[in-house]
Short mmCIF file of C-alpha atoms and ligand atoms in Angstrom, two decimals:
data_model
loop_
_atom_site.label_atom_id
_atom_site.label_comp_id
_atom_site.label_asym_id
_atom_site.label_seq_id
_atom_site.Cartn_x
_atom_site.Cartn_y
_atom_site.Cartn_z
CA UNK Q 18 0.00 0.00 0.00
CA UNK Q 19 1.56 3.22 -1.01
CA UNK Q 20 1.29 5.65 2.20
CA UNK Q 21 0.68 9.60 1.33
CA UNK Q 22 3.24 12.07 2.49
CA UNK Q 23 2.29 13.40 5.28
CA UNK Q 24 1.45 17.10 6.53
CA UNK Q 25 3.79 18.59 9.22
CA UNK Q 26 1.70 20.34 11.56
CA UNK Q 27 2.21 21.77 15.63
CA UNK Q 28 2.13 19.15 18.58
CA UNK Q 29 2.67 20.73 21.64
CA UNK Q 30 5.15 23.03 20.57
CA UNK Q 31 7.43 20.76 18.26
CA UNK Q 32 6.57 19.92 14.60
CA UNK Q 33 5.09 16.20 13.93
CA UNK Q 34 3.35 14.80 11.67
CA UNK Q 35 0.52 12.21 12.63
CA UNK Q 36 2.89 8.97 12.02
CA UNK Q 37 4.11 9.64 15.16
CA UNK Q 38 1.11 11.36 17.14
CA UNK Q 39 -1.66 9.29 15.78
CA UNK Q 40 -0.95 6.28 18.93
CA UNK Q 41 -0.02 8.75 21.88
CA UNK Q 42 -1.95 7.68 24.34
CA UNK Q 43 -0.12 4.27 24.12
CA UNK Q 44 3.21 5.99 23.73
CA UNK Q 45 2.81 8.59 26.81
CA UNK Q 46 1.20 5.10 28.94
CA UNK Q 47 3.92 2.79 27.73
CA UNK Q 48 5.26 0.45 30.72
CA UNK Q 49 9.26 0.60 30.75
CA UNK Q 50 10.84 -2.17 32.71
CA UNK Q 51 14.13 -1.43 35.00
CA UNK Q 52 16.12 -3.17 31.84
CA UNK Q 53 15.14 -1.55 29.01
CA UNK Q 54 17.65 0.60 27.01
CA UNK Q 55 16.79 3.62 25.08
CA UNK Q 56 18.33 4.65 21.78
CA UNK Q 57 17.54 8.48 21.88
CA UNK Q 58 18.45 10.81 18.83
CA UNK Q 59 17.39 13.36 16.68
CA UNK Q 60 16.72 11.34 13.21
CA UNK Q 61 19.80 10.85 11.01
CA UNK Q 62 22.00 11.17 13.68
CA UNK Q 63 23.09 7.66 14.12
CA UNK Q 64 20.22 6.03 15.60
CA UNK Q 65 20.68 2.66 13.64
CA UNK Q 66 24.22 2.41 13.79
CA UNK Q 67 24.13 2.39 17.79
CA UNK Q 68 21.09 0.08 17.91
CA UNK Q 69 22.80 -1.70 15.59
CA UNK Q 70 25.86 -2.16 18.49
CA UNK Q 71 24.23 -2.46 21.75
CA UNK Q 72 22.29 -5.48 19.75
CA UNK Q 73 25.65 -7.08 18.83
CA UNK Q 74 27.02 -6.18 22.54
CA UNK Q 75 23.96 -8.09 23.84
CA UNK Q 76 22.59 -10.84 21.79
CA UNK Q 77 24.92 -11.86 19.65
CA UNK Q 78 26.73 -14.46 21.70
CA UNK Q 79 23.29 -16.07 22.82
CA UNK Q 80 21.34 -15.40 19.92
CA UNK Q 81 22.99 -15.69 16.81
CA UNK Q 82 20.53 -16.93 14.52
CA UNK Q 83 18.70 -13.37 14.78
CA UNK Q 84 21.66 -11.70 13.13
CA UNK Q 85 20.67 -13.11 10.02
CA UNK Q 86 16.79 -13.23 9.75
CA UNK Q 87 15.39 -10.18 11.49
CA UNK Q 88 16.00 -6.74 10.51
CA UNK Q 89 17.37 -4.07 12.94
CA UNK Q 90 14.01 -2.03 13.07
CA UNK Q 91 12.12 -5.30 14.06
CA UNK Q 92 14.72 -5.95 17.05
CA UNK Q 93 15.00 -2.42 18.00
CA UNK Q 94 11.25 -0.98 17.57
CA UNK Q 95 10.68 2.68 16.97
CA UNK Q 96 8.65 3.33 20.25
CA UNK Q 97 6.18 6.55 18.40
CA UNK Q 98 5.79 5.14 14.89
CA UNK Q 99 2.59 4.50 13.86
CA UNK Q 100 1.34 3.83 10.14
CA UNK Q 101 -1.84 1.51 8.89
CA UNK Q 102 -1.75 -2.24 8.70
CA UNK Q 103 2.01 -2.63 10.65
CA UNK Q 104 2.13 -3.20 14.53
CA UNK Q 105 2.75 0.24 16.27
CA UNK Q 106 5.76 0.78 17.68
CA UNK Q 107 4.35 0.18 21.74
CA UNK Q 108 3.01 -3.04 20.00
CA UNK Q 109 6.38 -4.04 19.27
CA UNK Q 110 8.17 -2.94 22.16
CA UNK Q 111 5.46 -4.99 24.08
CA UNK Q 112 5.91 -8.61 22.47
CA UNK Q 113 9.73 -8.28 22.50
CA UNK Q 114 10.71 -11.13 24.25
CA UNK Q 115 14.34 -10.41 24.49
CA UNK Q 116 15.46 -8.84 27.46
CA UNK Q 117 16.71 -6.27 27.98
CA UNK Q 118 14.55 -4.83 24.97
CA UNK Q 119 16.73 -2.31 22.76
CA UNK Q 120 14.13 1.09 22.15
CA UNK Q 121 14.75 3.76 19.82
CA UNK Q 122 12.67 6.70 20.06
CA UNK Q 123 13.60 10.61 18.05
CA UNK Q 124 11.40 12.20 20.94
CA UNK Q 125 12.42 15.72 22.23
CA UNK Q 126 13.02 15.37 25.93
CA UNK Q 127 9.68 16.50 27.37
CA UNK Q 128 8.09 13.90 25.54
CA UNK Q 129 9.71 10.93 26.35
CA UNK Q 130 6.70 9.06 28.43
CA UNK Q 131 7.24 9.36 32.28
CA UNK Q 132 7.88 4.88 33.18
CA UNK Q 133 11.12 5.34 31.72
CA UNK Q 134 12.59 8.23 34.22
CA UNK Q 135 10.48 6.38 37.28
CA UNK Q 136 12.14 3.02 36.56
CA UNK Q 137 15.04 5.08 36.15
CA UNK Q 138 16.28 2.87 32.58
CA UNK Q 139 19.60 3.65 31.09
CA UNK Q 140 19.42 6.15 27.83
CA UNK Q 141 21.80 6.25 25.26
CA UNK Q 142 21.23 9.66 23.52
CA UNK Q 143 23.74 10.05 20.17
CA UNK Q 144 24.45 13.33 18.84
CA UNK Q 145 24.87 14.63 15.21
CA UNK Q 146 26.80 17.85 13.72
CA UNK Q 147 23.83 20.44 12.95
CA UNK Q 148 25.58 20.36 9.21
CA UNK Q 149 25.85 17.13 8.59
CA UNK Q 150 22.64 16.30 10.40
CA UNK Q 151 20.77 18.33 7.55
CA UNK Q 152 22.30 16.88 5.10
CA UNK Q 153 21.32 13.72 5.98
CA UNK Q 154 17.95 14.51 6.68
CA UNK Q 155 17.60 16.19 3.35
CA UNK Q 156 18.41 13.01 1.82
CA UNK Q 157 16.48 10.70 3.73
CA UNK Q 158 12.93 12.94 3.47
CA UNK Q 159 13.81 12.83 -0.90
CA UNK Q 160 13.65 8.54 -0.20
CA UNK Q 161 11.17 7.84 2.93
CA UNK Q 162 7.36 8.29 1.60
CA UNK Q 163 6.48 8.91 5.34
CA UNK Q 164 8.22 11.96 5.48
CA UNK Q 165 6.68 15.10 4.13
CA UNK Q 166 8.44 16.21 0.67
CA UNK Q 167 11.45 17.65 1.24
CA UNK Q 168 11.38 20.30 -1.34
CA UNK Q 169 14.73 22.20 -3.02
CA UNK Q 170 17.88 22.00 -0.94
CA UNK Q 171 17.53 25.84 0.06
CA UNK Q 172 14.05 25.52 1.50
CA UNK Q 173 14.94 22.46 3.51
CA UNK Q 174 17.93 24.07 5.08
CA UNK Q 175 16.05 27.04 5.95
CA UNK Q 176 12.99 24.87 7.58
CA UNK Q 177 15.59 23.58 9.62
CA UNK Q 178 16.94 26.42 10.85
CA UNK Q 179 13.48 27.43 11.69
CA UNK Q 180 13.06 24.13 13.61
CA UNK Q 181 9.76 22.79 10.52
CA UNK Q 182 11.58 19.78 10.75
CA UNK Q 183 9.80 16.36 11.47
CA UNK Q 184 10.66 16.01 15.50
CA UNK Q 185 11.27 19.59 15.68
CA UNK Q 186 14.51 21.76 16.15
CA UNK Q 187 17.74 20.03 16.14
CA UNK Q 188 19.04 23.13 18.73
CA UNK Q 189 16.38 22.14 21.01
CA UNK Q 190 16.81 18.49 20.87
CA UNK Q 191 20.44 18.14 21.29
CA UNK Q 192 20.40 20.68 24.27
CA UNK Q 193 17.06 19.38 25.70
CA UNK Q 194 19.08 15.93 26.15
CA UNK Q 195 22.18 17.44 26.91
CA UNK Q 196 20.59 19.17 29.76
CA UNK Q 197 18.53 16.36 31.31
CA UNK Q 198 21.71 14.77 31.67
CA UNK Q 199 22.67 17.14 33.93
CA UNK Q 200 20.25 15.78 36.05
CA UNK Q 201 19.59 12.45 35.38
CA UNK Q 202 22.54 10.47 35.49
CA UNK Q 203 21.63 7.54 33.36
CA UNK Q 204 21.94 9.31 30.09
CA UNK Q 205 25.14 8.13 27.98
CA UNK Q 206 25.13 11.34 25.36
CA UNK Q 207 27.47 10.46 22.33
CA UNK Q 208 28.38 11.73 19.61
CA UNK Q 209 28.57 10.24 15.72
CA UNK Q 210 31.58 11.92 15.28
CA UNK Q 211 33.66 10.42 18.08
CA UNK Q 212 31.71 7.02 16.38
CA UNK Q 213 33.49 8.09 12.94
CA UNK Q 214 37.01 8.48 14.65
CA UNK Q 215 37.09 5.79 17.28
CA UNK Q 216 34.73 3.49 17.11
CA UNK Q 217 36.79 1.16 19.26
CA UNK Q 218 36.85 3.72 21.95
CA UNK Q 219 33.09 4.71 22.27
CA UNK Q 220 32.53 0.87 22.15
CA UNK Q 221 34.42 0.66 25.33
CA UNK Q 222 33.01 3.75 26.58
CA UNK Q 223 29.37 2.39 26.08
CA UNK Q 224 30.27 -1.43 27.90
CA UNK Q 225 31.48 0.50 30.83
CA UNK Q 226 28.37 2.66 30.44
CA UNK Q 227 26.19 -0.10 30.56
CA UNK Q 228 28.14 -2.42 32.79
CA UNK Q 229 28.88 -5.06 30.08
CA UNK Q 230 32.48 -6.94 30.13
CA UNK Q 231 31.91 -7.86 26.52
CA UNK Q 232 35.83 -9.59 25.79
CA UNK Q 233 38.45 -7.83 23.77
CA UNK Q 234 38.16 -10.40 20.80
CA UNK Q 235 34.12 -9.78 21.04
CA UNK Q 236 34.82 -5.97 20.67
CA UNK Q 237 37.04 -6.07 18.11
CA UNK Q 238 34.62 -8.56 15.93
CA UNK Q 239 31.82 -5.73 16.62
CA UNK Q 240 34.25 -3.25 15.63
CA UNK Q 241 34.51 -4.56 12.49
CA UNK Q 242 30.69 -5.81 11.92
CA UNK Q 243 29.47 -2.28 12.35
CA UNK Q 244 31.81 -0.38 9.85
CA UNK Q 245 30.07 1.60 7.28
CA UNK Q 246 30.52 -0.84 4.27
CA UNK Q 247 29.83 -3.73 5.92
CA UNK Q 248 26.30 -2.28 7.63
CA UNK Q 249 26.14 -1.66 3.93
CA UNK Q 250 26.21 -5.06 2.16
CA UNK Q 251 23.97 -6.54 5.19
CA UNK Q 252 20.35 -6.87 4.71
CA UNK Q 253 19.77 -6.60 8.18
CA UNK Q 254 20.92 -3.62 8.42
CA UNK Q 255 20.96 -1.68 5.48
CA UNK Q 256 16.68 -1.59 5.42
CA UNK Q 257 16.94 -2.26 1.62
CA UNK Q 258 13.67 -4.03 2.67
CA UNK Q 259 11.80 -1.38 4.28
CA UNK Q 260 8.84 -0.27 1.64
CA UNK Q 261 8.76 2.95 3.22
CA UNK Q 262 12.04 3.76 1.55
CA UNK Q 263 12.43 4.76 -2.31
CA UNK Q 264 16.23 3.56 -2.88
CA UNK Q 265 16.29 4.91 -6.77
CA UNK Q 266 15.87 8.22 -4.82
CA UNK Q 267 19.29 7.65 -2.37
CA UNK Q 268 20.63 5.07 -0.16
CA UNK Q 269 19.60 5.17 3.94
CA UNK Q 270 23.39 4.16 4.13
CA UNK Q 271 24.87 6.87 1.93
CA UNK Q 272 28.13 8.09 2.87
CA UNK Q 273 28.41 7.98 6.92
CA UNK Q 274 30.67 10.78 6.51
CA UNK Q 275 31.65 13.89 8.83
CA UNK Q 276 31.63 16.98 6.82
CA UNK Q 277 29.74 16.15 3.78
CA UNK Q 278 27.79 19.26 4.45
CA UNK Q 279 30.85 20.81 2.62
CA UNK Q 280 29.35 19.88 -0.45
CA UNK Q 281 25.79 20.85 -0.05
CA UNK Q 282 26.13 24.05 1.61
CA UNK Q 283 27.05 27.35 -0.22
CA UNK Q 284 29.53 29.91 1.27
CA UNK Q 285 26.61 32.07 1.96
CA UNK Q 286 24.03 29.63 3.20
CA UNK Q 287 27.82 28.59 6.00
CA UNK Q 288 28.02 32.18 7.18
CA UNK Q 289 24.03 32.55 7.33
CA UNK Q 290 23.94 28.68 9.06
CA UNK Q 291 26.82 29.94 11.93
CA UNK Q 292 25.11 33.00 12.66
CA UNK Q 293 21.70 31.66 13.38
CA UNK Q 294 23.78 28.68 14.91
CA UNK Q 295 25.96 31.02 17.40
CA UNK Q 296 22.51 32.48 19.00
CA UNK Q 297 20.62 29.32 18.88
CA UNK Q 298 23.59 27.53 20.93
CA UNK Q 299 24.74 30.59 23.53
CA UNK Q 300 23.37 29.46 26.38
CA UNK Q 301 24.89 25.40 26.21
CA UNK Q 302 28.03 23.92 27.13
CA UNK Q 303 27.56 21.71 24.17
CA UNK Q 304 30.09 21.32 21.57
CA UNK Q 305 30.03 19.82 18.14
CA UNK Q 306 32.71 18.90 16.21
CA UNK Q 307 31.33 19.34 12.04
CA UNK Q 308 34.96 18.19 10.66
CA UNK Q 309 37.70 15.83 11.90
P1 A3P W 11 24.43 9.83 5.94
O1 A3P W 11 23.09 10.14 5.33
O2 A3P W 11 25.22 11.07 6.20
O3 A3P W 11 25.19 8.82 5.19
P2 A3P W 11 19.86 7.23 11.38
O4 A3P W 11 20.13 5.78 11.59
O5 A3P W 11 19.72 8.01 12.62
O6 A3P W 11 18.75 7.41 10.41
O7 A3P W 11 21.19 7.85 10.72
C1 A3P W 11 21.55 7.56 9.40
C2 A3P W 11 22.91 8.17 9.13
O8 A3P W 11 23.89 7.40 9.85
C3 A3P W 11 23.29 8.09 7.66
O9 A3P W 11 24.14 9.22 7.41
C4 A3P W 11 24.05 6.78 7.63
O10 A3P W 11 24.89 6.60 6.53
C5 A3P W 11 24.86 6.91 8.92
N1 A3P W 11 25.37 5.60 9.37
C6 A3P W 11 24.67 4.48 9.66
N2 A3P W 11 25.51 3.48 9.96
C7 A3P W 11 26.76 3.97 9.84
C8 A3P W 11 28.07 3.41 10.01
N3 A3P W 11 28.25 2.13 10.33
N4 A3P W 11 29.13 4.22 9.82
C9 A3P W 11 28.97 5.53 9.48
N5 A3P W 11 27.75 6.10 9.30
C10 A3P W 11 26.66 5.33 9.48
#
């Protein structure tokens, strides 16, 4: 069934569109248990790559057979997705029968349902350069028929300045997280970049995060199972068999890059970007790093 493109429209403040409103009672009453992990992120900032890992880290040695028969958005549901004749994301989430059950969710802070702070579950929130994060949502909303059309490249990267992005503003995503985890201690907040240059290191930084002594040989086997090309040529992970996704239109794995933004953005559209970037970001600690 071919869906329609959805309107974005105002949900409580952030832009939406109904795919992800249209079951919130379920998602704002959904039951966390003590174990579950959450995958937090703005979208195209990583999200399958590091649900992709912390699946690896924790069932591959017990379950290996599920590395090669169900895809990555079946083991690690999408909490707020909602679209006709496919179980809801809270459906999923609720006949996992793995444990602990892997979430991903691209909720803004304040709307991340209330069981997961009282049962006080570890979050794993990865972050995204503003530039490159554009970039890649540009290209996903030309291939994903759930999105709403993307338009030109010019009117895209001006709706995201102005925050008319699907999920809402990047600026008030990345330091909505950043400052819950101020206060809530149980947030890991990453970064793709550091994923790009070390991927070794934020491997070990996540075990001893979630308390895993995953062995060296293990580590070094996941190293190599989530590299770019190899996510790639799986069909596990690459979603060439999601029918959401148009892939004559791009690839969902298309270059995994840092600073690809260089060629998208014009030298006016950079100074315009920083600008509105430097008063959007005064008030955070939070630093991004949009080359290596
Ligand atoms: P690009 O469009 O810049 O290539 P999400 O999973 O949140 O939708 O993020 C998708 C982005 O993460 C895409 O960025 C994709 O290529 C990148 N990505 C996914 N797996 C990756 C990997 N193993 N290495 C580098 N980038 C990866």
């Amino acid at each position: 069934m071919e869906l329609p493109r959805p309107e974005l429209f105002d949900f409580h403040g952030v832009s939406m569109t109904h795919y992800f409103t249209d079951n919130w009672e379920n998602v704002q009453n959904f039951q966390a248990r003590p174990d579950d992990i959450v995958v937090a992120t703005y979208p195209k900032a990583g999200t399958t790559w590091v649900s992709y890992i912390l699946d690896l880290l924790y069932f591959r040695q017990t379950l290996p057979e599920r590395e090669t028969t169900i895809p990555i958005y079946d083991r690690v549901p999408f909490l707020e997705l909602i679209i006709p004749l496919e179980p809801s994301g809270t459906d999923k989430a609720n006949t996992l029968t793995t444990s602990p059950r892997i979430i991903k969710t691209h909720l803004p802070v304040q709307f991340i349902p209330k069981s997961f702070w009282e049962q006080n579950c570890k979050i794993i929130y990865c972050a995204r350069n503003a530039k490159d994060n554009v970039v890649s949502y540009f290209h996903f909303d030309r291939m994903e028929k759930i999105q709403p059309k993307p338009g030109d490249w010019s009117s895209f990267l001006q709706r995201f300045t102005e925050g008319k992005m699907v999920f809402g503003s990047w600026h008030e995503h990345v330091c909505g997280w950043w400052e819950k985890k101020q206060a809530y201690s149980k947030i890991h907040y990453m970064f793709f970049e550091d994923l790009v240059e070390d991927t070794g290191h934020e491997l070990k930084r996540l075990c001893s995060f979630l308390g895993l002594s995953t062995s060296e040989a293990e580590k070094e086997r996941i190293k190599r199972d989530v590299q770019f090309d190899v996510m790639k040529a799986n069909p596990m992970t690459n979603l060439t068999d999601d029918c959401t996704l148009d892939f004559s239109v791009s690839q969902f794995l298309r270059k995994g890059k840092v600073g690809d933004w260089k060629n998208h953005f014009t030298v006016a559209q950079n100074e315009q970007f920083d600008e509105d970037y430097k008063q959007k970001m005064k008030n955070t600690t939070l630093q991004f790093r949009a080359e290596l």
